[in-house]
Every structure is written in C-alpha cells, then in structure tokens.
Coordinates of C-alpha atoms in Angstrom, one line a residue:
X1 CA 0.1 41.2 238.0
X2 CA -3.7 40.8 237.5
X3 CA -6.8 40.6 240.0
X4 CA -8.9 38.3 239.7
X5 CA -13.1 39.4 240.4
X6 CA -15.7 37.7 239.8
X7 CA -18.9 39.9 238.4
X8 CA -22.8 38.5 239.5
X9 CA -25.7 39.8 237.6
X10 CA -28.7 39.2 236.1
X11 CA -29.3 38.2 232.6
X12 CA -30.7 41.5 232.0
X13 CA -27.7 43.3 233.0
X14 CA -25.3 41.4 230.9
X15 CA -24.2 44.3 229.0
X16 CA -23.3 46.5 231.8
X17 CA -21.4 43.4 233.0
X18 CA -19.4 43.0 229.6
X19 CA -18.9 46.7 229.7
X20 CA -17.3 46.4 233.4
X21 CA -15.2 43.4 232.2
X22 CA -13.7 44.9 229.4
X23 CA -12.6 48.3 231.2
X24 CA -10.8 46.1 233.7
X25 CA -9.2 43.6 231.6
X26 CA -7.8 46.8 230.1
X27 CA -6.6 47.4 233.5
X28 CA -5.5 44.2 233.6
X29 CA -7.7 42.7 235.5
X30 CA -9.2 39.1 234.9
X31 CA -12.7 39.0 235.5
X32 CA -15.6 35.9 235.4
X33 CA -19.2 36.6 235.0
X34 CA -21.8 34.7 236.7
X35 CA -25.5 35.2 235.1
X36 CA -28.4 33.7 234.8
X37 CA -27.5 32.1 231.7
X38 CA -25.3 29.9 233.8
X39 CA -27.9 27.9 235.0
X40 CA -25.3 24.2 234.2
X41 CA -22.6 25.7 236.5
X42 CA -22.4 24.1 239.7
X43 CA -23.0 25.5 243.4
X44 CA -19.6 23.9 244.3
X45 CA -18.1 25.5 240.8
X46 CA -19.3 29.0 242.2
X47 CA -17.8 28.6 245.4
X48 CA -14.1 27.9 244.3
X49 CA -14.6 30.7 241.9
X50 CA -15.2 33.0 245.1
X51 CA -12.5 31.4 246.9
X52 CA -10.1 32.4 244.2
X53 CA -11.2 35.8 243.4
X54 CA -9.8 39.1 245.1
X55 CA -13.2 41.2 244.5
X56 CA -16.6 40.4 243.6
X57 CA -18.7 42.3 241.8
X58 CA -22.8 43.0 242.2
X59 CA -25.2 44.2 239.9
X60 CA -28.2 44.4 242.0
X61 CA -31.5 44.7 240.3
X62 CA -35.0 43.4 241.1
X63 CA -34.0 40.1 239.4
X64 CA -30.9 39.5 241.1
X65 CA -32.7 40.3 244.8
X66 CA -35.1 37.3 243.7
X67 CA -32.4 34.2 242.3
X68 CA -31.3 32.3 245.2
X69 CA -27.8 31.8 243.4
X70 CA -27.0 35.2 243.2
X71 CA -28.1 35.8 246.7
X72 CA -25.8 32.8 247.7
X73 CA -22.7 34.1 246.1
X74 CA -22.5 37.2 247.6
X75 CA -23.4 35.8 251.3
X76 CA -20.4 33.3 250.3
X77 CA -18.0 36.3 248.9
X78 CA -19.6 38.5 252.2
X79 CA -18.4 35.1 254.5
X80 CA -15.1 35.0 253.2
X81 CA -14.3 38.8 253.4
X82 CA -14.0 39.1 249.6
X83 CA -13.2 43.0 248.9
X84 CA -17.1 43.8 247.5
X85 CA -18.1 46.1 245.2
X86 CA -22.1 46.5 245.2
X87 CA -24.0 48.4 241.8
X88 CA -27.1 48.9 243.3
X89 CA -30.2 49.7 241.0
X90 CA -32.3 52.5 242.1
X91 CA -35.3 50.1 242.7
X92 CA -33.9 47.9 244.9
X93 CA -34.5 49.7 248.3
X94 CA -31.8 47.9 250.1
X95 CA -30.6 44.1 250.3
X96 CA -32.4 41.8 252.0
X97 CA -31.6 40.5 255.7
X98 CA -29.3 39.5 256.9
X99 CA -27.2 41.6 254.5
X100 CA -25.3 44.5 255.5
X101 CA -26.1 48.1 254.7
X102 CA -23.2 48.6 252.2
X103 CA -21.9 52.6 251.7
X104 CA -22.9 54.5 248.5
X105 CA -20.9 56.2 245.8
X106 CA -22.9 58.3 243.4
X107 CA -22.7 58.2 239.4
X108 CA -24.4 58.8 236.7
X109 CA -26.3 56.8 234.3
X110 CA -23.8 56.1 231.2
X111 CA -22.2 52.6 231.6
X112 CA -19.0 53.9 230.6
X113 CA -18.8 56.0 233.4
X114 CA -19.9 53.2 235.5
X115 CA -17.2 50.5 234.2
X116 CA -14.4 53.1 234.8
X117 CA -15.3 53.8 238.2
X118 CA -15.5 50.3 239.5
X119 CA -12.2 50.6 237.8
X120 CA -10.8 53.5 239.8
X121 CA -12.5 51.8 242.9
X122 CA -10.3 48.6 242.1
X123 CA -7.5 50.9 241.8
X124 CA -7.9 52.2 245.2
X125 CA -8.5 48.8 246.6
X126 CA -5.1 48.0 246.2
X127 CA -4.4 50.9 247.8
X128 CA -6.2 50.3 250.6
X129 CA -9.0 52.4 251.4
X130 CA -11.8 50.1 251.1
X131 CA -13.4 46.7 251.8
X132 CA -17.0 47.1 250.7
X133 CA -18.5 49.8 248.0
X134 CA -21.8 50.1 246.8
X135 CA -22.6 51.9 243.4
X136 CA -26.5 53.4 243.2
X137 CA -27.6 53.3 240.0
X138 CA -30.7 56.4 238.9
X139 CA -32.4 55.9 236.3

C-alpha cells in the first residue's frame, strides 16, 4: 500500500525535490510537491493536502525560511502531528520561533544519497522509530 507525503521547497530546490519524489515513488510512495511555482494553489488546497498526507517533507533553505506559505504548512503539518522529515541547508541556523529544535541526521552532499535516505527514514517510519527528522545539508 503507498504513503502518501507531501514535499515543500523552494523553487530553487526543485530538483532535489524531483529527485526525492522519484526515489520514493520507486518505493512506492505517492508524493505532492508544493513550490513556489504554485503560487494559484489555494491556502485551503494546502491544508487538505496536509490533512491527507502521512509525512511531510522540508527542504529548508534561506528562501523557504522567508515565504510565509511554506512557513505555514509546516506549522499546519507540525499542528496536526504529521510524521516530519526536515532537509535543512547548512545556512539556515535553525527555524524560526516558535518552531521546534528538530534532531539531525548527517549526509553528504550528492542528492542521490539524499533521496535514498529520506527513503530509508520512511522506511523506518513505518517501523516506528521516529516522528520528526531533520537532514543538514553541507555544502
């Protein structure tokens, strides 16, 4: 049976994002990504998106931190005890309040790497063994 997560990022990091979702719809995982290119889509839209999805996904970059949408959604997925996974860019010192300090997983910089361990995260979701994750990215 597939998961459904729903992926934020910034129009910047769209490719990381496509890279994510096609690792997990491998894994068969249905996945929706929310950019800044989705500027038509509705608050209310967003919102039964989060209500419908198991996990949501951040890619948190300087852009992100600044686009109230983006900031929205993950208050709304943090509110509704989604299962989070946070990617963190290295420039972005922490979230801003009232967010919660998330924990960190290390990897390296190749976005390969990265889509198959938010894969192997998801995989030990269902397993269990977490409820938020956060990803640092080094450049």
């Amino acid at each position: 049976m597939s998961e459904y997560c729903y992926l934020a990022c910034s129009k910047a990091e769209i490719l990381l994002a496509e890279g994510i979702k096609e690792r997990l719809y491998s894994g068969h995982y249905d996945i929706i990504i929310s950019s800044a290119t989705d500027d038509y889509i509705s608050y209310q839209t967003r919102r039964t998106q989060i209500l419908d999805c198991k996990v949501f996904i951040a890619i948190i970059t300087p852009e992100f931190v600044k686009c109230d949408i983006y900031l929205y959604e993950l208050s709304l997925a943090l509110d509704l005890k989604r299962k989070i996974i946070v990617i963190q860019h290295d420039t972005v010192q922490e979230l801003p309040a009232p967010f919660p300090n998330l924990r960190s997983v290390r990897w390296c910089k190749e976005s390969d790497f990265l889509a198959e361990k938010v894969y192997q995260i998801l995989e030990d979701q269902n397993r269990g063994k977490f409820t938020y994750i956060q990803i640092n990215i080094r450049t």
